[in-house]
Amino acid sequence: MKLPTPESIKDAYVLLNLGDSVTTDHISPAGNIARNSAAARYLTERGLTPREYNSYGSRRGNDAVMARGTFANIRLFNKFLDKQAPQTIHFPTGDTLDVFDAAERYNRSGVPLLVLAGKEYGSGSSRDWAAKGPFLLVRPHLVSVLSRSQ
């Protein structure tokens, strides 16, 4: 397998500015699908009712649902918002959006995205979708792991 030649990242936006100790629980979809989430909107558009959403665990084989659940943990702390919420800011418009919706908006415009994260990013036991989800949202996927001194 031949790897692509690395390219410079130009004019990128930061999707999330996270601190230390962002574990797989913050990244990987888990638990019940919230009724106001991007995953719920996707399921509703396909004719499902909230009662039928079930959990991310029951939908692990559906990459569209799982991608929408990536970074959807209500305890995710994004420094851009200075609060816990599964949201971020779409900087060109100033809109506060669910992380998936912001990533899609950036991706449609062809803008490269970055996720800034601190120590212990991705630590934990639920590594499958914690790796796949960000890759689907941030193309190319680049996570910059920063120490406290940076």
PDB file of N, CA and C in Angstrom, residues 42-123:
ATOM      1  N   TYR A  42     -31.404  12.778  11.850  1.00  0.00           N
ATOM      2  CA  TYR A  42     -31.166  11.845  10.745  1.00  0.00           C
ATOM      3  C   TYR A  42     -32.189  10.704  10.775  1.00  0.00           C
ATOM      4  N   LEU A  43     -32.404  10.121  11.944  1.00  0.00           N
ATOM      5  CA  LEU A  43     -33.350   9.012  12.066  1.00  0.00           C
ATOM      6  C   LEU A  43     -34.785   9.469  11.801  1.00  0.00           C
ATOM      7  N   THR A  44     -35.139  10.653  12.284  1.00  0.00           N
ATOM      8  CA  THR A  44     -36.478  11.200  12.052  1.00  0.00           C
ATOM      9  C   THR A  44     -36.721  11.417  10.566  1.00  0.00           C
ATOM     10  N   GLU A  45     -35.714  11.924   9.859  1.00  0.00           N
ATOM     11  CA  GLU A  45     -35.838  12.131   8.410  1.00  0.00           C
ATOM     12  C   GLU A  45     -36.071  10.828   7.664  1.00  0.00           C
ATOM     13  N   ARG A  46     -35.746   9.715   8.291  1.00  0.00           N
ATOM     14  CA  ARG A  46     -35.942   8.404   7.685  1.00  0.00           C
ATOM     15  C   ARG A  46     -37.180   7.697   8.234  1.00  0.00           C
ATOM     16  N   GLY A  47     -38.048   8.459   8.918  1.00  0.00           N
ATOM     17  CA  GLY A  47     -39.335   7.937   9.337  1.00  0.00           C
ATOM     18  C   GLY A  47     -39.403   7.303  10.707  1.00  0.00           C
ATOM     19  N   LEU A  48     -38.337   7.357  11.487  1.00  0.00           N
ATOM     20  CA  LEU A  48     -38.363   6.771  12.823  1.00  0.00           C
ATOM     21  C   LEU A  48     -38.913   7.772  13.833  1.00  0.00           C
ATOM     22  N   THR A  49     -39.535   7.259  14.869  1.00  0.00           N
ATOM     23  CA  THR A  49     -40.022   8.097  15.960  1.00  0.00           C
ATOM     24  C   THR A  49     -39.000   8.048  17.096  1.00  0.00           C
ATOM     25  N   PRO A  50     -39.033   9.019  18.005  1.00  0.00           N
ATOM     26  CA  PRO A  50     -38.093   9.000  19.130  1.00  0.00           C
ATOM     27  C   PRO A  50     -38.073   7.679  19.890  1.00  0.00           C
ATOM     28  N   ARG A  51     -39.202   7.043  19.982  1.00  0.00           N
ATOM     29  CA  ARG A  51     -39.275   5.754  20.680  1.00  0.00           C
ATOM     30  C   ARG A  51     -38.428   4.680  19.989  1.00  0.00           C
ATOM     31  N   GLU A  52     -38.204   4.858  18.690  1.00  0.00           N
ATOM     32  CA  GLU A  52     -37.457   3.879  17.900  1.00  0.00           C
ATOM     33  C   GLU A  52     -35.954   4.195  17.783  1.00  0.00           C
ATOM     34  N   TYR A  53     -35.522   5.344  18.297  1.00  0.00           N
ATOM     35  CA  TYR A  53     -34.105   5.717  18.155  1.00  0.00           C
ATOM     36  C   TYR A  53     -33.191   4.692  18.811  1.00  0.00           C
ATOM     37  N   ASN A  54     -33.554   4.265  20.000  1.00  0.00           N
ATOM     38  CA  ASN A  54     -32.760   3.321  20.769  1.00  0.00           C
ATOM     39  C   ASN A  54     -31.435   3.957  21.174  1.00  0.00           C
ATOM     40  N   SER A  55     -30.362   3.190  21.165  1.00  0.00           N
ATOM     41  CA  SER A  55     -29.066   3.681  21.636  1.00  0.00           C
ATOM     42  C   SER A  55     -28.040   3.631  20.509  1.00  0.00           C
ATOM     43  N   TYR A  56     -26.926   4.338  20.721  1.00  0.00           N
ATOM     44  CA  TYR A  56     -25.837   4.263  19.743  1.00  0.00           C
ATOM     45  C   TYR A  56     -25.302   2.836  19.659  1.00  0.00           C
ATOM     46  N   GLY A  57     -25.275   2.136  20.780  1.00  0.00           N
ATOM     47  CA  GLY A  57     -24.788   0.770  20.784  1.00  0.00           C
ATOM     48  C   GLY A  57     -25.578  -0.134  19.854  1.00  0.00           C
ATOM     49  N   SER A  58     -26.888   0.092  19.778  1.00  0.00           N
ATOM     50  CA  SER A  58     -27.721  -0.736  18.904  1.00  0.00           C
ATOM     51  C   SER A  58     -27.583  -0.337  17.440  1.00  0.00           C
ATOM     52  N   ARG A  59     -26.936   0.792  17.177  1.00  0.00           N
ATOM     53  CA  ARG A  59     -26.785   1.299  15.808  1.00  0.00           C
ATOM     54  C   ARG A  59     -25.315   1.372  15.381  1.00  0.00           C
ATOM     55  N   ARG A  60     -24.455   0.608  16.059  1.00  0.00           N
ATOM     56  CA  ARG A  60     -23.014   0.643  15.776  1.00  0.00           C
ATOM     57  C   ARG A  60     -22.672   0.307  14.329  1.00  0.00           C
ATOM     58  N   GLY A  61     -23.521  -0.418  13.648  1.00  0.00           N
ATOM     59  CA  GLY A  61     -23.268  -0.771  12.254  1.00  0.00           C
ATOM     60  C   GLY A  61     -23.697   0.305  11.270  1.00  0.00           C
ATOM     61  N   ASN A  62     -24.302   1.374  11.753  1.00  0.00           N
ATOM     62  CA  ASN A  62     -24.773   2.445  10.881  1.00  0.00           C
ATOM     63  C   ASN A  62     -23.814   3.625  10.986  1.00  0.00           C
ATOM     64  N   ASP A  63     -22.919   3.756  10.012  1.00  0.00           N
ATOM     65  CA  ASP A  63     -21.899   4.800  10.104  1.00  0.00           C
ATOM     66  C   ASP A  63     -22.490   6.202  10.047  1.00  0.00           C
ATOM     67  N   ALA A  64     -23.643   6.376   9.404  1.00  0.00           N
ATOM     68  CA  ALA A  64     -24.267   7.702   9.353  1.00  0.00           C
ATOM     69  C   ALA A  64     -24.742   8.141  10.740  1.00  0.00           C
ATOM     70  N   VAL A  65     -25.312   7.220  11.494  1.00  0.00           N
ATOM     71  CA  VAL A  65     -25.751   7.535  12.858  1.00  0.00           C
ATOM     72  C   VAL A  65     -24.540   7.740  13.764  1.00  0.00           C
ATOM     73  N   MET A  66     -23.561   6.860  13.642  1.00  0.00           N
ATOM     74  CA  MET A  66     -22.392   6.931  14.526  1.00  0.00           C
ATOM     75  C   MET A  66     -21.559   8.181  14.274  1.00  0.00           C
ATOM     76  N   ALA A  67     -21.429   8.588  13.028  1.00  0.00           N
ATOM     77  CA  ALA A  67     -20.693   9.821  12.734  1.00  0.00           C
ATOM     78  C   ALA A  67     -21.401  11.008  13.369  1.00  0.00           C
ATOM     79  N   ARG A  68     -22.716  11.017  13.321  1.00  0.00           N
ATOM     80  CA  ARG A  68     -23.491  12.110  13.919  1.00  0.00           C
ATOM     81  C   ARG A  68     -23.411  12.099  15.438  1.00  0.00           C
ATOM     82  N   GLY A  69     -23.081  10.945  16.011  1.00  0.00           N
ATOM     83  CA  GLY A  69     -22.944  10.836  17.454  1.00  0.00           C
ATOM     84  C   GLY A  69     -21.541  11.113  17.965  1.00  0.00           C
ATOM     85  N   THR A  70     -20.581  11.255  17.065  1.00  0.00           N
ATOM     86  CA  THR A  70     -19.203  11.531  17.476  1.00  0.00           C
ATOM     87  C   THR A  70     -19.120  12.931  18.084  1.00  0.00           C
ATOM     88  N   PHE A  71     -18.498  13.042  19.230  1.00  0.00           N
ATOM     89  CA  PHE A  71     -18.399  14.285  20.012  1.00  0.00           C
ATOM     90  C   PHE A  71     -19.783  14.795  20.441  1.00  0.00           C
ATOM     91  N   ALA A  72     -20.769  13.906  20.550  1.00  0.00           N
ATOM     92  CA  ALA A  72     -22.121  14.315  20.947  1.00  0.00           C
ATOM     93  C   ALA A  72     -22.360  14.142  22.447  1.00  0.00           C
ATOM     94  N   ASN A  73     -21.330  13.846  23.203  1.00  0.00           N
ATOM     95  CA  ASN A  73     -21.457  13.677  24.648  1.00  0.00           C
ATOM     96  C   ASN A  73     -21.780  15.028  25.291  1.00  0.00           C
ATOM     97  N   ILE A  74     -22.803  15.061  26.135  1.00  0.00           N
ATOM     98  CA  ILE A  74     -23.215  16.324  26.765  1.00  0.00           C
ATOM     99  C   ILE A  74     -22.160  16.863  27.725  1.00  0.00           C
ATOM    100  N   ARG A  75     -21.185  16.040  28.090  1.00  0.00           N
ATOM    101  CA  ARG A  75     -20.117  16.478  28.999  1.00  0.00           C
ATOM    102  C   ARG A  75     -18.863  16.961  28.264  1.00  0.00           C
ATOM    103  N   LEU A  76     -18.928  17.030  26.932  1.00  0.00           N
ATOM    104  CA  LEU A  76     -17.798  17.528  26.146  1.00  0.00           C
ATOM    105  C   LEU A  76     -17.611  19.014  26.430  1.00  0.00           C
ATOM    106  N   PHE A  77     -16.408  19.394  26.832  1.00  0.00           N
ATOM    107  CA  PHE A  77     -16.130  20.804  27.122  1.00  0.00           C
ATOM    108  C   PHE A  77     -15.304  21.375  25.972  1.00  0.00           C
ATOM    109  N   ASN A  78     -15.926  22.259  25.214  1.00  0.00           N
ATOM    110  CA  ASN A  78     -15.279  22.936  24.095  1.00  0.00           C
ATOM    111  C   ASN A  78     -14.905  24.340  24.563  1.00  0.00           C
ATOM    112  N   LYS A  79     -13.626  24.655  24.547  1.00  0.00           N
ATOM    113  CA  LYS A  79     -13.159  25.959  25.034  1.00  0.00           C
ATOM    114  C   LYS A  79     -13.739  27.124  24.232  1.00  0.00           C
ATOM    115  N   PHE A  80     -14.158  26.884  23.002  1.00  0.00           N
ATOM    116  CA  PHE A  80     -14.781  27.946  22.215  1.00  0.00           C
ATOM    117  C   PHE A  80     -16.083  28.423  22.840  1.00  0.00           C
ATOM    118  N   LEU A  81     -16.798  27.512  23.496  1.00  0.00           N
ATOM    119  CA  LEU A  81     -18.089  27.851  24.096  1.00  0.00           C
ATOM    120  C   LEU A  81     -17.988  28.132  25.580  1.00  0.00           C
ATOM    121  N   ASP A  82     -16.907  27.684  26.194  1.00  0.00           N
ATOM    122  CA  ASP A  82     -16.679  27.833  27.630  1.00  0.00           C
ATOM    123  C   ASP A  82     -17.792  27.181  28.455  1.00  0.00           C
ATOM    124  N   LYS A  83     -18.271  26.035  27.957  1.00  0.00           N
ATOM    125  CA  LYS A  83     -19.281  25.276  28.693  1.00  0.00           C
ATOM    126  C   LYS A  83     -19.316  23.854  28.156  1.00  0.00           C
ATOM    127  N   GLN A  84     -19.988  22.989  28.899  1.00  0.00           N
ATOM    128  CA  GLN A  84     -20.178  21.609  28.457  1.00  0.00           C
ATOM    129  C   GLN A  84     -21.370  21.558  27.518  1.00  0.00           C
ATOM    130  N   ALA A  85     -21.119  21.067  26.320  1.00  0.00           N
ATOM    131  CA  ALA A  85     -22.187  20.894  25.330  1.00  0.00           C
ATOM    132  C   ALA A  85     -21.595  20.197  24.110  1.00  0.00           C
ATOM    133  N   PRO A  86     -22.374  19.394  23.426  1.00  0.00           N
ATOM    134  CA  PRO A  86     -21.877  18.737  22.219  1.00  0.00           C
ATOM    135  C   PRO A  86     -21.982  19.659  20.999  1.00  0.00           C
ATOM    136  N   GLN A  87     -21.460  20.852  21.158  1.00  0.00           N
ATOM    137  CA  GLN A  87     -21.586  21.881  20.126  1.00  0.00           C
ATOM    138  C   GLN A  87     -20.258  22.594  19.897  1.00  0.00           C
ATOM    139  N   THR A  88     -20.227  23.368  18.819  1.00  0.00           N
ATOM    140  CA  THR A  88     -19.072  24.195  18.518  1.00  0.00           C
ATOM    141  C   THR A  88     -19.541  25.421  17.744  1.00  0.00           C
ATOM    142  N   ILE A  89     -18.602  26.277  17.408  1.00  0.00           N
ATOM    143  CA  ILE A  89     -18.916  27.488  16.658  1.00  0.00           C
ATOM    144  C   ILE A  89     -18.461  27.303  15.212  1.00  0.00           C
ATOM    145  N   HIS A  90     -19.338  27.625  14.295  1.00  0.00           N
ATOM    146  CA  HIS A  90     -18.973  27.691  12.871  1.00  0.00           C
ATOM    147  C   HIS A  90     -18.489  29.125  12.655  1.00  0.00           C
ATOM    148  N   PHE A  91     -17.171  29.286  12.593  1.00  0.00           N
ATOM    149  CA  PHE A  91     -16.588  30.623  12.626  1.00  0.00           C
ATOM    150  C   PHE A  91     -16.959  31.538  11.461  1.00  0.00           C
ATOM    151  N   PRO A  92     -17.108  31.057  10.241  1.00  0.00           N
ATOM    152  CA  PRO A  92     -17.489  31.988   9.174  1.00  0.00           C
ATOM    153  C   PRO A  92     -18.828  32.684   9.412  1.00  0.00           C
ATOM    154  N   THR A  93     -19.759  31.996  10.105  1.00  0.00           N
ATOM    155  CA  THR A  93     -21.084  32.586  10.344  1.00  0.00           C
ATOM    156  C   THR A  93     -21.305  32.996  11.796  1.00  0.00           C
ATOM    157  N   GLY A  94     -20.511  32.437  12.713  1.00  0.00           N
ATOM    158  CA  GLY A  94     -20.728  32.686  14.134  1.00  0.00           C
ATOM    159  C   GLY A  94     -21.824  31.825  14.729  1.00  0.00           C
ATOM    160  N   ASP A  95     -22.398  30.913  13.945  1.00  0.00           N
ATOM    161  CA  ASP A  95     -23.475  30.047  14.424  1.00  0.00           C
ATOM    162  C   ASP A  95     -22.935  29.008  15.405  1.00  0.00           C
ATOM    163  N   THR A  96     -23.689  28.744  16.460  1.00  0.00           N
ATOM    164  CA  THR A  96     -23.394  27.633  17.362  1.00  0.00           C
ATOM    165  C   THR A  96     -24.188  26.438  16.869  1.00  0.00           C
ATOM    166  N   LEU A  97     -23.465  25.354  16.561  1.00  0.00           N
ATOM    167  CA  LEU A  97     -24.085  24.177  15.952  1.00  0.00           C
ATOM    168  C   LEU A  97     -23.643  22.911  16.663  1.00  0.00           C
ATOM    169  N   ASP A  98     -24.410  21.833  16.483  1.00  0.00           N
ATOM    170  CA  ASP A  98     -23.924  20.525  16.891  1.00  0.00           C
ATOM    171  C   ASP A  98     -22.617  20.278  16.147  1.00  0.00           C
ATOM    172  N   VAL A  99     -21.714  19.532  16.762  1.00  0.00           N
ATOM    173  CA  VAL A  99     -20.397  19.296  16.171  1.00  0.00           C
ATOM    174  C   VAL A  99     -20.530  18.703  14.770  1.00  0.00           C
ATOM    175  N   PHE A 100     -21.397  17.716  14.587  1.00  0.00           N
ATOM    176  CA  PHE A 100     -21.560  17.108  13.273  1.00  0.00           C
ATOM    177  C   PHE A 100     -22.007  18.134  12.242  1.00  0.00           C
ATOM    178  N   ASP A 101     -22.986  18.952  12.582  1.00  0.00           N
ATOM    179  CA  ASP A 101     -23.515  19.932  11.642  1.00  0.00           C
ATOM    180  C   ASP A 101     -22.450  20.957  11.244  1.00  0.00           C
ATOM    181  N   ALA A 102     -21.645  21.382  12.197  1.00  0.00           N
ATOM    182  CA  ALA A 102     -20.560  22.314  11.879  1.00  0.00           C
ATOM    183  C   ALA A 102     -19.534  21.641  10.970  1.00  0.00           C
ATOM    184  N   ALA A 103     -19.163  20.403  11.272  1.00  0.00           N
ATOM    185  CA  ALA A 103     -18.193  19.681  10.441  1.00  0.00           C
ATOM    186  C   ALA A 103     -18.712  19.527   9.020  1.00  0.00           C
ATOM    187  N   GLU A 104     -19.970  19.197   8.874  1.00  0.00           N
ATOM    188  CA  GLU A 104     -20.555  19.051   7.542  1.00  0.00           C
ATOM    189  C   GLU A 104     -20.539  20.377   6.790  1.00  0.00           C
ATOM    190  N   ARG A 105     -20.841  21.453   7.468  1.00  0.00           N
ATOM    191  CA  ARG A 105     -20.845  22.764   6.819  1.00  0.00           C
ATOM    192  C   ARG A 105     -19.436  23.114   6.322  1.00  0.00           C
ATOM    193  N   TYR A 106     -18.447  22.888   7.165  1.00  0.00           N
ATOM    194  CA  TYR A 106     -17.057  23.119   6.747  1.00  0.00           C
ATOM    195  C   TYR A 106     -16.673  22.198   5.590  1.00  0.00           C
ATOM    196  N   ASN A 107     -17.006  20.918   5.697  1.00  0.00           N
ATOM    197  CA  ASN A 107     -16.627  19.957   4.662  1.00  0.00           C
ATOM    198  C   ASN A 107     -17.256  20.283   3.311  1.00  0.00           C
ATOM    199  N   ARG A 108     -18.503  20.770   3.315  1.00  0.00           N
ATOM    200  CA  ARG A 108     -19.157  21.160   2.059  1.00  0.00           C
ATOM    201  C   ARG A 108     -18.410  22.298   1.379  1.00  0.00           C
ATOM    202  N   SER A 109     -17.782  23.158   2.165  1.00  0.00           N
ATOM    203  CA  SER A 109     -17.044  24.275   1.584  1.00  0.00           C
ATOM    204  C   SER A 109     -15.583  23.920   1.299  1.00  0.00           C
ATOM    205  N   GLY A 110     -15.191  22.681   1.595  1.00  0.00           N
ATOM    206  CA  GLY A 110     -13.841  22.236   1.290  1.00  0.00           C
ATOM    207  C   GLY A 110     -12.768  22.747   2.232  1.00  0.00           C
ATOM    208  N   VAL A 111     -13.166  23.222   3.397  1.00  0.00           N
ATOM    209  CA  VAL A 111     -12.218  23.785   4.357  1.00  0.00           C
ATOM    210  C   VAL A 111     -11.610  22.670   5.204  1.00  0.00           C
ATOM    211  N   PRO A 112     -10.277  22.608   5.304  1.00  0.00           N
ATOM    212  CA  PRO A 112      -9.662  21.618   6.203  1.00  0.00           C
ATOM    213  C   PRO A 112     -10.015  21.914   7.661  1.00  0.00           C
ATOM    214  N   LEU A 113     -10.113  20.866   8.463  1.00  0.00           N
ATOM    215  CA  LEU A 113     -10.488  21.007   9.870  1.00  0.00           C
ATOM    216  C   LEU A 113      -9.443  20.389  10.773  1.00  0.00           C
ATOM    217  N   LEU A 114      -9.330  20.957  11.947  1.00  0.00           N
ATOM    218  CA  LEU A 114      -8.438  20.448  12.981  1.00  0.00           C
ATOM    219  C   LEU A 114      -9.232  20.291  14.269  1.00  0.00           C
ATOM    220  N   VAL A 115      -8.786  19.370  15.094  1.00  0.00           N
ATOM    221  CA  VAL A 115      -9.285  19.244  16.462  1.00  0.00           C
ATOM    222  C   VAL A 115      -8.082  19.439  17.361  1.00  0.00           C
ATOM    223  N   LEU A 116      -8.150  20.414  18.250  1.00  0.00           N
ATOM    224  CA  LEU A 116      -7.081  20.641  19.223  1.00  0.00           C
ATOM    225  C   LEU A 116      -7.455  19.924  20.505  1.00  0.00           C
ATOM    226  N   ALA A 117      -6.543  19.104  20.990  1.00  0.00           N
ATOM    227  CA  ALA A 117      -6.826  18.328  22.189  1.00  0.00           C
ATOM    228  C   ALA A 117      -5.602  18.296  23.092  1.00  0.00           C
ATOM    229  N   GLY A 118      -5.838  18.104  24.359  1.00  0.00           N
ATOM    230  CA  GLY A 118      -4.767  18.068  25.339  1.00  0.00           C
ATOM    231  C   GLY A 118      -4.313  16.663  25.659  1.00  0.00           C
ATOM    232  N   LYS A 119      -3.637  16.562  26.786  1.00  0.00           N
ATOM    233  CA  LYS A 119      -3.118  15.276  27.236  1.00  0.00           C
ATOM    234  C   LYS A 119      -4.239  14.265  27.401  1.00  0.00           C
ATOM    235  N   GLU A 120      -3.904  13.023  27.154  1.00  0.00           N
ATOM    236  CA  GLU A 120      -4.795  11.882  27.339  1.00  0.00           C
ATOM    237  C   GLU A 120      -5.966  11.855  26.357  1.00  0.00           C
ATOM    238  N   TYR A 121      -5.855  12.592  25.246  1.00  0.00           N
ATOM    239  CA  TYR A 121      -6.913  12.539  24.233  1.00  0.00           C
ATOM    240  C   TYR A 121      -7.068  11.098  23.758  1.00  0.00           C
ATOM    241  N   GLY A 122      -8.281  10.607  23.775  1.00  0.00           N
ATOM    242  CA  GLY A 122      -8.570   9.271  23.269  1.00  0.00           C
ATOM    243  C   GLY A 122      -8.264   8.136  24.210  1.00  0.00           C
ATOM    244  N   SER A 123      -7.909   8.451  25.455  1.00  0.00           N
ATOM    245  CA  SER A 123      -7.668   7.358  26.396  1.00  0.00           C
ATOM    246  C   SER A 123      -9.010   6.770  26.826  1.00  0.00           C
TER     247      SER A 123
END
